[in-house]
Tab-separated table of C-alpha atoms in Angstrom:
chain	number	residue	atom	x	y	z
A	168	MET	CA	7.401	-38.923	-96.634
A	169	ARG	CA	4.134	-37.629	-98.039
A	170	VAL	CA	1.292	-37.294	-95.536
A	171	SER	CA	-2.144	-38.197	-96.866
A	172	PRO	CA	-4.826	-35.475	-96.670
A	173	ALA	CA	-7.048	-37.687	-94.489
A	174	PHE	CA	-4.224	-38.319	-92.021
A	175	ALA	CA	-3.428	-34.598	-91.901
A	176	GLY	CA	-7.123	-33.912	-91.355
A	177	VAL	CA	-7.462	-36.239	-88.385
A	178	LEU	CA	-4.323	-34.759	-86.827
A	179	LEU	CA	-5.846	-31.285	-87.169
A	180	LEU	CA	-9.047	-32.493	-85.486
A	181	ALA	CA	-7.008	-34.016	-82.660
A	182	SER	CA	-5.084	-30.756	-82.302
A	183	ALA	CA	-8.392	-28.952	-81.684
A	184	PHE	CA	-8.468	-30.659	-78.266
A	185	VAL	CA	-4.954	-29.411	-77.528
A	186	LEU	CA	-5.743	-25.874	-78.686
A	187	ALA	CA	-8.905	-25.839	-76.575
A	188	HIS	CA	-6.851	-26.780	-73.504
A	189	TYR	CA	-3.934	-24.393	-73.953
A	190	GLY	CA	-5.890	-21.579	-75.545
A	191	ARG	CA	-8.544	-21.341	-72.845
A	192	ARG	CA	-6.964	-18.402	-71.085
A	193	PHE	CA	-6.928	-16.457	-74.364
A	194	THR	CA	-10.568	-17.222	-75.204
A	195	ALA	CA	-11.960	-16.870	-71.651
A	196	ASN	CA	-12.997	-13.258	-72.186
A	197	ILE	CA	-14.903	-14.065	-75.370
A	198	LYS	CA	-16.056	-17.550	-74.369
A	199	HIS	CA	-19.757	-17.115	-75.122
A	200	ARG	CA	-19.141	-15.232	-78.369
A	201	TRP	CA	-16.640	-17.857	-79.486
A	202	HIS	CA	-18.971	-20.718	-78.658
A	203	SER	CA	-21.877	-19.086	-80.452
A	204	LEU	CA	-19.719	-18.391	-83.518
A	205	SER	CA	-18.466	-22.003	-83.571
A	206	ALA	CA	-22.009	-23.319	-83.149
A	207	GLY	CA	-23.192	-21.170	-86.065
A	208	VAL	CA	-20.447	-22.513	-88.335
A	209	ALA	CA	-21.246	-26.134	-87.416
A	210	VAL	CA	-24.983	-25.681	-87.967
A	211	ALA	CA	-24.399	-23.957	-91.329
A	212	TYR	CA	-22.164	-26.845	-92.384
A	213	VAL	CA	-24.870	-29.352	-91.497
A	214	PHE	CA	-27.756	-27.605	-93.226
A	215	VAL	CA	-25.972	-26.345	-96.350
A	216	GLN	CA	-23.334	-29.027	-96.965
A	217	VAL	CA	-24.493	-32.177	-95.195
A	218	MET	CA	-28.261	-32.119	-95.633
A	219	PRO	CA	-27.962	-32.320	-99.447
A	220	GLU	CA	-25.551	-35.232	-99.030
A	221	LEU	CA	-28.206	-37.110	-97.054
A	222	GLU	CA	-30.204	-37.304	-100.262
A	223	GLU	CA	-27.246	-39.051	-101.894
A	224	HIS	CA	-27.010	-41.477	-98.972
A	225	ARG	CA	-30.735	-42.226	-98.890
A	226	PRO	CA	-30.873	-44.838	-101.696
A	227	VAL	CA	-28.056	-46.809	-100.036
A	228	VAL	CA	-29.825	-46.920	-96.672
A	229	ALA	CA	-33.217	-47.623	-98.253
A	230	GLY	CA	-31.767	-50.685	-99.978
A	231	SER	CA	-30.446	-52.226	-96.760
A	232	ALA	CA	-32.236	-55.046	-94.945
A	233	LEU	CA	-33.344	-52.746	-92.137
A	234	GLY	CA	-34.453	-50.107	-94.596
A	235	THR	CA	-37.019	-52.495	-96.063
A	236	LEU	CA	-38.691	-52.797	-92.645
A	237	LEU	CA	-39.439	-49.078	-92.477
A	238	ASP	CA	-40.476	-46.311	-94.813
A	239	ALA	CA	-37.480	-46.396	-97.145
A	240	GLU	CA	-37.801	-42.724	-98.016
A	241	LYS	CA	-37.566	-41.659	-94.381
A	242	HIS	CA	-35.210	-44.222	-92.876
A	243	ILE	CA	-32.052	-42.117	-93.029
A	244	TYR	CA	-33.835	-39.207	-91.365
A	245	LEU	CA	-34.756	-41.490	-88.474
A	246	TRP	CA	-31.032	-41.967	-87.929
A	247	ALA	CA	-30.578	-38.201	-87.862
A	248	LEU	CA	-33.401	-37.958	-85.321
A	249	ALA	CA	-31.779	-40.722	-83.249
A	250	GLY	CA	-28.533	-38.743	-83.148
A	251	PHE	CA	-30.385	-35.594	-82.139
A	252	VAL	CA	-32.240	-37.340	-79.299
A	253	THR	CA	-29.169	-39.256	-78.098
A	254	PHE	CA	-27.006	-36.166	-77.739
A	255	ALA	CA	-29.855	-34.180	-76.246
A	256	GLY	CA	-29.855	-36.863	-73.557
A	257	LEU	CA	-26.084	-36.565	-73.118
A	258	SER	CA	-26.424	-32.808	-72.692
A	259	ARG	CA	-29.051	-33.420	-70.026
A	260	LEU	CA	-26.700	-35.814	-68.229
A	261	ARG	CA	-23.986	-33.173	-68.288
A	262	SER	CA	-26.246	-30.725	-66.470
A	263	GLU	CA	-26.904	-33.316	-63.746
A	264	ALA	CA	-23.365	-34.587	-63.344
A	265	ARG	CA	-21.853	-31.747	-61.345
A	266	PRO	CA	-23.981	-30.994	-58.304
A	267	PRO	CA	-22.145	-30.087	-55.092
A	268	GLY	CA	-20.667	-32.975	-53.184
A	269	GLY	CA	-17.854	-34.503	-55.205
A	270	TRP	CA	-17.634	-37.124	-57.898
A	271	SER	CA	-18.294	-40.385	-56.080
A	272	GLY	CA	-21.092	-42.883	-56.615
A	273	ARG	CA	-23.872	-41.986	-59.025
A	274	ARG	CA	-22.192	-38.762	-60.177
A	275	ALA	CA	-19.140	-40.678	-61.340
A	276	LEU	CA	-21.350	-43.162	-63.210
A	277	VAL	CA	-23.170	-40.316	-64.932
A	278	TYR	CA	-19.875	-38.699	-65.917
A	279	TRP	CA	-18.346	-41.848	-67.377
A	280	GLY	CA	-21.625	-42.705	-69.085
A	281	GLU	CA	-21.470	-39.360	-70.838
A	282	MET	CA	-17.796	-39.859	-71.689
A	283	ALA	CA	-18.678	-43.204	-73.276
A	284	GLY	CA	-21.321	-41.481	-75.407
A	285	TYR	CA	-18.948	-38.762	-76.566
A	286	ALA	CA	-16.230	-41.352	-77.204
A	287	VAL	CA	-18.554	-43.071	-79.686
A	288	TYR	CA	-19.345	-39.653	-81.163
A	289	MET	CA	-15.633	-38.919	-81.699
A	290	LEU	CA	-15.098	-42.384	-83.161
A	291	LEU	CA	-17.820	-41.683	-85.726
A	292	ILE	CA	-16.415	-38.240	-86.559
A	293	GLY	CA	-12.997	-39.817	-87.157
A	294	TYR	CA	-14.522	-42.604	-89.248
A	295	LEU	CA	-16.561	-40.236	-91.395
A	296	LEU	CA	-13.561	-38.011	-92.020
A	297	VAL	CA	-12.279	-40.823	-94.240
A	298	HIS	CA	-15.669	-42.108	-95.462
A	299	ARG	CA	-17.445	-39.022	-96.752
A	300	GLU	CA	-19.837	-39.076	-99.700
A	301	ASP	CA	-17.812	-36.336	-101.380
A	302	ALA	CA	-14.192	-37.516	-101.422
A	303	SER	CA	-12.744	-34.268	-102.805
A	304	LEU	CA	-9.971	-32.390	-101.025
A	305	LEU	CA	-12.196	-29.321	-100.652
A	306	SER	CA	-14.879	-31.409	-98.935
A	307	LEU	CA	-12.253	-32.769	-96.549
A	308	TRP	CA	-11.068	-29.321	-95.434
A	309	LEU	CA	-14.616	-28.005	-95.072
A	310	TYR	CA	-15.351	-30.986	-92.830
A	311	VAL	CA	-12.156	-30.494	-90.824
A	312	PHE	CA	-12.791	-26.782	-90.309
A	313	ALA	CA	-16.407	-27.212	-89.166
A	314	MET	CA	-15.739	-30.279	-86.992
A	315	GLY	CA	-12.564	-28.710	-85.585
A	316	LEU	CA	-14.511	-25.701	-84.309
A	317	HIS	CA	-17.185	-28.066	-83.023
A	318	ILE	CA	-14.595	-30.119	-81.103
A	319	PHE	CA	-12.954	-26.968	-79.738
A	320	MET	CA	-16.330	-25.805	-78.422
A	321	LEU	CA	-17.244	-29.223	-76.995
A	322	ASP	CA	-13.890	-29.728	-75.269
A	323	THR	CA	-14.077	-26.305	-73.634
A	324	GLU	CA	-17.593	-26.985	-72.370
A	325	LEU	CA	-16.695	-30.420	-70.986
A	326	ALA	CA	-13.603	-29.043	-69.249
A	327	VAL	CA	-15.691	-26.328	-67.556
A	328	GLN	CA	-18.509	-28.666	-66.570
A	329	PHE	CA	-16.316	-31.480	-65.258
A	330	GLN	CA	-13.242	-29.491	-64.243
A	331	GLY	CA	-10.283	-31.654	-63.156
A	332	VAL	CA	-12.107	-34.927	-63.776
A	333	TYR	CA	-12.274	-34.368	-67.517
A	334	GLU	CA	-8.730	-33.012	-67.665
A	335	SER	CA	-7.308	-36.110	-65.989
A	336	GLY	CA	-8.663	-38.670	-68.443
A	337	GLY	CA	-11.681	-37.555	-70.445
A	338	ARG	CA	-9.766	-35.655	-73.111
A	339	VAL	CA	-7.366	-38.562	-73.684
A	340	LEU	CA	-10.334	-40.883	-74.138
A	341	LEU	CA	-11.954	-38.622	-76.739
A	342	VAL	CA	-8.744	-38.029	-78.697
A	343	SER	CA	-8.032	-41.777	-78.693
A	344	SER	CA	-11.553	-42.478	-79.951
A	345	LEU	CA	-11.150	-39.940	-82.755
A	346	LEU	CA	-7.885	-41.543	-83.894
A	347	LEU	CA	-9.346	-45.046	-83.559
A	348	GLY	CA	-12.304	-44.064	-85.737
A	349	SER	CA	-10.053	-42.860	-88.535
A	350	ALA	CA	-7.932	-46.025	-88.248
A	351	LEU	CA	-11.029	-48.233	-88.501
A	352	ALA	CA	-12.124	-46.299	-91.577
A	353	VAL	CA	-8.932	-47.276	-93.373
A	354	THR	CA	-9.845	-50.955	-92.962
A	355	ASP	CA	-13.207	-50.274	-94.638
A	356	LEU	CA	-14.993	-52.820	-92.421
A	357	LEU	CA	-18.499	-51.320	-92.445
A	358	PRO	CA	-20.848	-51.633	-95.432
A	359	ALA	CA	-21.983	-48.485	-97.214
A	360	SER	CA	-25.489	-48.670	-95.722
A	361	ILE	CA	-24.109	-48.576	-92.154
A	362	THR	CA	-21.705	-45.749	-92.987
A	363	SER	CA	-24.555	-43.699	-94.448
A	364	SER	CA	-26.690	-44.291	-91.360
A	365	LEU	CA	-23.845	-43.209	-89.079
A	366	PHE	CA	-23.393	-40.135	-91.234
A	367	ALA	CA	-27.001	-39.133	-90.487
A	368	PHE	CA	-26.603	-39.994	-86.789
A	369	VAL	CA	-23.609	-37.653	-86.440
A	370	LEU	CA	-25.560	-34.941	-88.258
A	371	GLY	CA	-28.234	-35.049	-85.553
A	372	GLY	CA	-25.574	-34.926	-82.847
A	373	VAL	CA	-23.877	-31.884	-84.355
A	374	VAL	CA	-27.171	-29.991	-84.610
A	375	ILE	CA	-28.211	-30.483	-80.983
A	376	SER	CA	-24.690	-30.005	-79.570
A	377	SER	CA	-24.311	-26.737	-81.471
A	378	ALA	CA	-27.826	-25.496	-80.734
A	379	ASN	CA	-27.298	-26.114	-77.017
A	380	GLU	CA	-24.600	-23.440	-77.087
A	381	GLU	CA	-27.086	-20.819	-78.239
A	382	LEU	CA	-30.570	-21.808	-77.062
A	383	PRO	CA	-30.090	-21.274	-73.296
A	384	ALA	CA	-29.812	-17.481	-73.575
A	385	GLU	CA	-29.791	-17.067	-69.796
A	386	GLN	CA	-26.409	-18.808	-69.749
A	387	GLY	CA	-24.837	-16.161	-71.936
A	388	GLY	CA	-25.589	-17.221	-75.503
A	389	ARG	CA	-24.712	-14.591	-78.102
A	390	PHE	CA	-27.325	-14.824	-80.864
A	391	TRP	CA	-25.703	-12.400	-83.279
A	392	TRP	CA	-22.391	-14.239	-83.087
A	393	PHE	CA	-24.283	-17.472	-83.708
A	394	ALA	CA	-26.166	-15.942	-86.644
A	395	GLY	CA	-23.017	-14.337	-88.003
A	396	GLY	CA	-21.067	-17.597	-87.919
A	397	ALA	CA	-23.938	-19.418	-89.624
A	398	ALA	CA	-24.316	-16.724	-92.297
A	399	PHE	CA	-20.585	-16.527	-93.000
A	400	TYR	CA	-20.103	-20.271	-93.444
A	401	ALA	CA	-23.361	-20.723	-95.356
A	402	ILE	CA	-22.324	-18.032	-97.855
A	403	LEU	CA	-18.849	-19.576	-98.160
A	404	LEU	CA	-20.340	-23.009	-98.854
A	405	MET	CA	-22.741	-21.594	-101.430
A	406	LEU	CA	-19.943	-19.745	-103.257
A	407	ILE	CA	-17.694	-22.783	-103.541
C-alpha cells in the first residue's frame, strides 16, 4: 500500500515527540547548543520560506468578511502578531507553573491551560502540513524538517519544565492534537481565508517559541549555534 507524502510527513512530526523522549540522554550534554541550532533553523524557515508565502495568502485574507473591517493590506500580519503574543503568554505561564510546592490548585490550572494552548498549536501545525500554499513535495519536506526540529525542542523544554506531569499525559495530548489536525485537513472544512489566517498565526508562534530558546542568555543560550542553524537553513532555502 502506497503511503501519501502528507501522511508520511505527519508521522515524522509525531515521531519527533518520541525521539525527544528517548533521545534525551544522548542530547543532554549538548542541550543548549541543540536547542539554539533548532531555533535557528525554525526562524530561518519562517523568515526565508514562510514570510514570502504570507504575501500570497494576503489577497485571500483581505477578501474575507473580517478583512474588510480592517486595513486589508495588514490584516494577515495582525494574525502573525496575535500568534506571537499568544505564545509569548504561554511561555510566561510556563515560567510560573513550576514553583516549589507541588502541582495542586492554581499550578495545575496553569499547567493544563498551557497544555490546551499548545494542543491548539499542534492541531494547527498538523492542519497546515496538508494545507500549505506551496503543495510541492519539496515544500512538504522543508516544512517537516523545520517543524520536526521545532517540536523536538519544544517537547524537551516542556518535559524539563513540567517533569513527570508532562510525561504522564501532556505528550499524548500534543501528539493526538497533531494527528487530529492533519485528519481535519483532509476533510477540507475550513475556507481558504481561515486557513491563511491560521498560517500567519502559527508563524508568529514559531518565531517567539524559537526566539525564547536563544534570548535568555543567562539560561545557557548558545548564540553562535543559533546563528549557525539560521545561516545554514537560510542558505539551503535560497539555493533550492
